[in-house]
Amino acid sequence: MNPVNQLVVKILPVLPRSLVSLVSRRYSAGEGLEDAMEMSRQLNAEKACVTMDVLGENITKLEDADAAKNACLDVLDAINKNEIEGNISIKLTQLGLKLDKSFCIENVREIVDRAKSYDSFVRIVMEDSTCTDDTIEICLLMRDYYEQVGTVIQAYLKRSEEDVLMLAGRNVNLRICKGIYQESEKIAYKDPDRIRHNFIQLVKILMKQSVYVAIATHDPQLVNHSLSLIEAGELPTSAYEFQMLLGVAKTLRNELILKGHKLRVYVPFGRHWYAYSVRRLKENPQIAGYILKNLFRR
Ligand SMILES: Cc1cc2nc3c(=O)[nH]c(=O)nc-3n(C[C@H](O)[C@H](O)[C@H](O)COP(=O)(O)OP(=O)(O)OC[C@H]3O[C@@H](n4cnc5c(N)ncnc54)[C@H](O)[C@@H]3O)c2cc1C
């Protein structure tokens, strides 16, 4: 990593929020639901569909879980009212998983119930490895009641192939991503090529078993490999989609759309944009360099 960018990443916590927000705007749609709707309309006009995420995780008070649930219900209402081509991604730790699992399940059930009334899909995001078992369990529980619920599997986890085989057997719609949390090498691959290899392995299992797969990556190597699997298997566009984060790899995103592939953009919004953006900036320190330039311009 460029040492200057490394330094910027280190001092991020003490930089003024206004400065970070200059760069981070590209990663989140804004603070309000209307901002997220506007961004989603724009993306729909560019022929991308969306998945919307109310920012926030690991809440520490049950009232916050209630507020997050209500925000998710508002998102579903707004998607339906505005005829947005999109769905919602939800996080269990934002809905109280770490405080009271049954309370969390009730919150998820309410969200799934609302989605069902609109015939809309719900994606349960995968958080760190302390949540993996609960996430899979809650996803399967919801699917007993409404089929349009899926989750996420992280290619860096050594357990993932087994999870995918089990979930594919239940025809669960899965998003495959590399994984974003710090995990120990006991349970997670660390070598980037090993993670890529596993990513493709998981995608192959789903394609082979005709289970809908969401290929969530900006890594050109993984996108190209997935494209060759799609071509070799002559998969219809109804069997898979690509997914990317807002503000990342726009050129690649547009290339896929132009070629006729379904592309979904992850649209996070809400008051907790700062923590989310800092995480994204840490992921791509090159962007941190822009903060520095802005600092000196001022
Ligand atoms: C739609 C979607 C949903 C996701 N959901 C989850 C989830 O539920 N759980 C989870 O653990 N992780 C999730 N992730 C994050 C994922 O696990 C990776 O951390 C993230 O996508 C980066 O991995 P990559 O495959 O793009 O490869 P990388 O090797 O990280 O990136 C490939 C290239 O993409 C570009 N790039 C990547 N990130 C950025 C950035 N922040 N800014 C600018 N350029 C960038 C760079 O050019 C980089 O070289 C999700 C990712 C996406 C796209």
XYZ file of C-alpha atoms and ligand atoms in Angstrom:
351
model
C 0.000 0.000 0.000
C 1.201 3.507 -0.819
C 2.606 4.788 2.532
C 0.819 8.127 2.187
C -2.547 6.443 1.693
C -1.708 4.099 4.558
C -1.140 7.140 6.740
C -4.461 8.697 5.679
C -6.274 5.476 6.578
C -4.593 5.565 10.016
C -5.577 9.152 10.727
C -9.119 8.792 9.322
C -10.691 8.704 12.809
C -9.356 12.172 13.632
C -10.178 13.823 10.313
C -13.214 16.127 10.298
C -16.379 14.349 9.209
C -17.056 17.057 6.643
C -13.812 16.144 4.935
C -14.487 12.431 4.947
C -17.982 13.101 3.625
C -16.507 14.791 0.525
C -15.042 11.500 -0.579
C -17.490 9.123 1.005
C -20.521 10.533 -0.804
C -19.822 8.141 -3.620
C -20.433 5.145 -1.338
C -23.778 6.036 0.204
C -26.960 7.536 -1.231
C -27.359 10.048 1.591
C -29.088 10.219 4.965
C -32.761 10.032 4.081
C -35.066 7.544 2.398
C -35.840 10.101 -0.289
C -32.090 10.294 -1.123
C -32.026 6.521 -1.520
C -35.155 6.641 -3.703
C -33.630 9.317 -5.920
C -30.430 7.287 -6.308
C -32.450 4.150 -7.058
C -34.487 5.970 -9.727
C -31.239 7.121 -11.337
C -29.794 3.601 -11.271
C -33.002 2.108 -12.657
C -32.798 4.665 -15.480
C -29.259 3.361 -16.135
C -30.765 -0.156 -16.366
C -29.370 -1.310 -13.034
C -31.636 -2.665 -10.336
C -30.912 -2.008 -6.672
C -30.858 -3.517 -3.224
C -31.335 -0.955 -0.477
C -29.678 -1.109 2.911
C -30.502 0.996 5.967
C -27.038 1.685 7.376
C -26.238 0.551 10.922
C -25.272 -2.650 12.709
C -24.558 -4.104 16.145
C -27.129 -1.989 17.948
C -26.935 -1.953 21.738
C -30.527 -0.993 22.661
C -33.707 -2.846 21.709
C -35.368 0.494 20.798
C -32.738 0.877 18.085
C -33.696 -2.499 16.657
C -37.305 -1.356 16.570
C -36.318 1.830 14.771
C -34.244 -0.153 12.260
C -37.143 -2.510 11.614
C -39.482 0.440 11.003
C -36.943 1.969 8.623
C -36.829 -1.338 6.691
C -40.626 -1.411 6.495
C -40.570 2.158 5.148
C -38.048 1.075 2.507
C -40.318 -1.743 1.336
C -43.320 0.623 1.204
C -41.312 3.193 -0.753
C -39.947 0.627 -3.239
C -43.481 -0.495 -3.931
C -44.983 3.007 -4.063
C -42.270 4.366 -6.356
C -42.197 1.253 -8.521
C -38.466 0.889 -8.001
C -36.890 -2.185 -9.522
C -35.235 -3.305 -6.338
C -35.358 -5.116 -3.038
C -33.955 -4.836 0.471
C -30.863 -6.178 2.241
C -31.189 -6.476 6.023
C -28.667 -7.043 8.832
C -29.544 -9.224 11.802
C -27.307 -7.401 14.309
C -29.187 -4.220 13.424
C -32.436 -5.998 14.248
C -31.283 -7.153 17.687
C -29.588 -10.535 17.059
C -26.886 -9.957 19.682
C -29.353 -8.703 22.299
C -32.299 -11.059 21.997
C -32.496 -13.632 19.216
C -36.238 -14.236 19.424
C -36.913 -10.493 19.334
C -34.688 -10.307 16.256
C -36.600 -13.176 14.618
C -39.882 -11.342 15.229
C -38.452 -8.206 13.614
C -37.281 -10.171 10.596
C -40.656 -11.889 10.358
C -42.401 -8.508 10.248
C -40.111 -7.331 7.451
C -40.578 -10.577 5.521
C -44.328 -10.307 6.015
C -44.342 -6.819 4.486
C -42.113 -7.991 1.615
C -44.510 -10.866 1.022
C -47.410 -8.439 0.711
C -45.494 -6.770 -2.161
C -44.111 -10.009 -3.615
C -40.639 -8.586 -2.943
C -37.342 -10.344 -2.148
C -35.439 -10.011 1.149
C -31.682 -10.610 1.363
C -30.252 -11.309 4.830
C -26.720 -9.936 4.783
C -23.895 -12.047 6.251
C -21.996 -10.358 9.054
C -18.966 -11.662 10.985
C -18.486 -15.362 11.744
C -20.209 -15.133 15.147
C -23.426 -14.601 13.147
C -23.053 -17.264 10.441
C -25.044 -20.083 12.081
C -27.831 -17.756 13.237
C -28.061 -16.090 9.843
C -28.433 -19.397 8.021
C -30.900 -20.659 10.608
C -33.070 -17.530 10.439
C -32.948 -17.505 6.647
C -34.212 -21.103 6.516
C -36.845 -20.353 9.154
C -38.198 -17.455 7.076
C -38.168 -19.526 3.914
C -40.540 -22.031 5.499
C -42.984 -19.155 5.477
C -42.015 -17.175 2.365
C -39.692 -18.467 -0.376
C -38.340 -15.118 -1.517
C -35.729 -14.846 1.221
C -32.044 -15.468 0.619
C -28.734 -14.841 2.306
C -25.028 -14.337 1.623
C -22.062 -16.709 1.715
C -18.488 -15.456 2.102
C -15.822 -17.130 -0.025
C -13.099 -16.490 2.587
C -14.722 -18.825 5.125
C -13.485 -22.417 5.025
C -16.956 -23.710 5.983
C -18.653 -22.027 3.014
C -18.549 -24.909 0.536
C -20.421 -27.099 2.997
C -22.938 -24.302 3.663
C -23.500 -23.718 -0.033
C -24.047 -27.424 -0.690
C -26.625 -27.554 2.102
C -28.378 -24.330 1.045
C -28.340 -25.262 -2.641
C -30.153 -28.459 -1.656
C -32.899 -26.178 -0.286
C -32.807 -23.958 -3.411
C -31.851 -20.846 -1.412
C -31.008 -17.796 -3.538
C -27.437 -16.879 -2.480
C -25.195 -13.872 -2.880
C -21.553 -14.956 -3.088
C -18.961 -12.377 -1.995
C -15.352 -12.521 -0.791
C -16.210 -11.398 2.754
C -15.328 -8.171 4.505
C -14.691 -8.912 8.199
C -11.409 -9.696 9.990
C -11.493 -13.427 10.688
C -8.872 -15.757 12.148
C -6.905 -17.986 9.814
C -8.310 -20.981 11.668
C -11.619 -20.421 9.956
C -10.826 -18.161 7.004
C -8.577 -18.285 3.955
C -6.158 -15.356 3.829
C -4.511 -15.868 0.465
C -6.315 -13.747 -2.186
C -5.954 -16.458 -4.840
C -7.358 -19.107 -2.494
C -10.343 -16.852 -1.784
C -10.863 -16.320 -5.531
C -10.643 -20.060 -6.117
C -13.271 -20.719 -3.462
C -15.501 -17.928 -4.814
C -15.579 -19.611 -8.218
C -16.063 -23.014 -6.609
C -19.173 -21.752 -4.807
C -20.541 -20.083 -7.939
C -20.000 -23.327 -9.861
C -21.928 -25.390 -7.283
C -24.910 -23.045 -7.528
C -24.851 -22.891 -11.317
C -24.566 -26.666 -11.591
C -27.554 -27.156 -9.311
C -29.573 -24.431 -11.091
C -29.830 -22.327 -7.936
C -30.072 -18.558 -8.469
C -26.714 -16.946 -7.771
C -25.858 -13.292 -7.138
C -22.203 -12.748 -8.034
C -21.132 -9.840 -5.812
C -17.672 -8.633 -6.779
C -15.753 -5.855 -8.528
C -12.771 -8.102 -9.128
C -12.353 -8.267 -12.936
C -10.790 -11.730 -12.666
C -13.855 -13.101 -10.881
C -16.276 -11.295 -13.168
C -14.541 -12.692 -16.259
C -14.356 -16.208 -14.855
C -18.062 -16.074 -13.958
C -18.872 -14.824 -17.460
C -17.067 -17.784 -18.970
C -19.046 -20.171 -16.718
C -22.289 -18.477 -17.767
C -21.341 -18.811 -21.416
C -20.176 -22.414 -21.099
C -23.358 -23.398 -19.251
C -25.520 -21.322 -21.613
C -27.234 -19.916 -18.535
C -30.286 -17.743 -19.131
C -30.214 -14.249 -17.582
C -32.934 -15.425 -15.194
C -30.433 -17.766 -13.472
C -27.959 -15.241 -12.057
C -27.125 -11.601 -11.504
C -24.032 -9.524 -10.829
C -23.950 -7.177 -7.843
C -21.721 -4.212 -7.046
C -21.473 -1.562 -4.361
C -22.582 2.002 -5.040
C -19.613 4.123 -6.085
C -17.362 1.207 -7.055
C -16.276 -0.099 -10.487
C -18.789 1.905 -12.500
C -17.114 1.117 -15.828
C -17.245 -2.632 -15.257
C -20.826 -2.288 -14.074
C -21.869 -0.496 -17.256
C -20.038 -3.008 -19.446
C -22.028 -5.854 -17.890
C -25.308 -3.999 -18.365
C -24.443 -3.246 -21.997
C -23.783 -6.937 -22.571
C -27.287 -7.714 -21.301
C -26.485 -9.119 -17.846
C -28.615 -8.282 -14.836
C -26.734 -5.924 -12.545
C -27.814 -4.897 -9.056
C -26.264 -2.002 -7.167
C -26.105 -2.022 -3.384
C -27.557 1.298 -2.223
C -26.813 2.030 1.442
C -28.302 5.095 3.081
C -29.006 6.514 6.516
C -27.551 8.412 9.419
C -24.766 5.876 9.934
C -23.015 6.709 6.660
C -19.764 7.664 8.395
C -18.816 4.220 9.786
C -19.782 2.586 6.502
C -17.727 5.002 4.432
C -14.671 4.668 6.638
C -14.872 0.887 6.151
C -15.013 1.340 2.388
C -12.118 3.808 2.478
C -10.027 1.347 4.457
C -10.820 -1.248 1.832
C -9.552 0.958 -0.932
C -6.821 3.219 0.469
C -6.260 4.785 -2.953
C -9.460 6.726 -2.341
C -8.013 7.887 0.977
C -5.480 9.837 -1.071
C -8.316 12.068 -2.281
C -9.018 13.058 1.303
C -5.476 14.247 1.627
C -5.704 16.305 -1.566
C -8.936 17.894 -0.335
C -7.280 18.654 2.975
C -4.533 20.628 1.281
C -6.865 22.330 -1.175
C -8.631 23.791 1.830
C -23.443 -6.199 -3.513
C -22.457 -6.574 -2.458
C -22.901 -7.072 -1.256
C -21.992 -7.469 -0.271
N -22.472 -8.048 0.881
C -21.582 -8.518 1.782
C -22.007 -9.266 2.928
O -23.197 -9.532 3.131
N -21.063 -9.705 3.796
C -19.729 -9.463 3.614
O -18.914 -9.916 4.422
N -19.306 -8.742 2.562
C -20.190 -8.270 1.642
N -19.730 -7.581 0.550
C -18.318 -7.116 0.499
C -17.416 -8.145 -0.133
O -17.286 -9.240 0.731
C -16.032 -7.554 -0.435
O -15.434 -7.134 0.727
C -16.048 -6.401 -1.412
O -16.985 -6.624 -2.434
C -14.686 -6.257 -2.087
O -14.327 -7.461 -2.737
P -14.172 -7.631 -4.320
O -14.699 -8.991 -4.661
O -14.786 -6.501 -5.039
O -12.630 -7.738 -4.536
P -11.459 -6.690 -4.198
O -10.224 -7.413 -4.551
O -11.590 -6.145 -2.821
O -11.721 -5.521 -5.205
C -11.534 -5.669 -6.598
C -11.363 -4.284 -7.206
O -12.579 -3.547 -7.036
C -12.303 -2.205 -6.697
N -12.800 -1.910 -5.357
C -13.144 -2.806 -4.404
N -13.605 -2.155 -3.306
C -13.535 -0.831 -3.575
C -13.856 0.358 -2.877
N -14.341 0.332 -1.641
N -13.691 1.547 -3.507
C -13.223 1.614 -4.765
N -12.870 0.527 -5.483
C -13.028 -0.671 -4.907
C -10.805 -2.035 -6.750
O -10.448 -1.625 -8.045
C -10.308 -3.435 -6.493
O -9.042 -3.648 -7.024
C -20.610 -7.249 -0.468
C -20.160 -6.754 -1.693
C -21.052 -6.437 -2.690
C -20.529 -5.961 -4.000
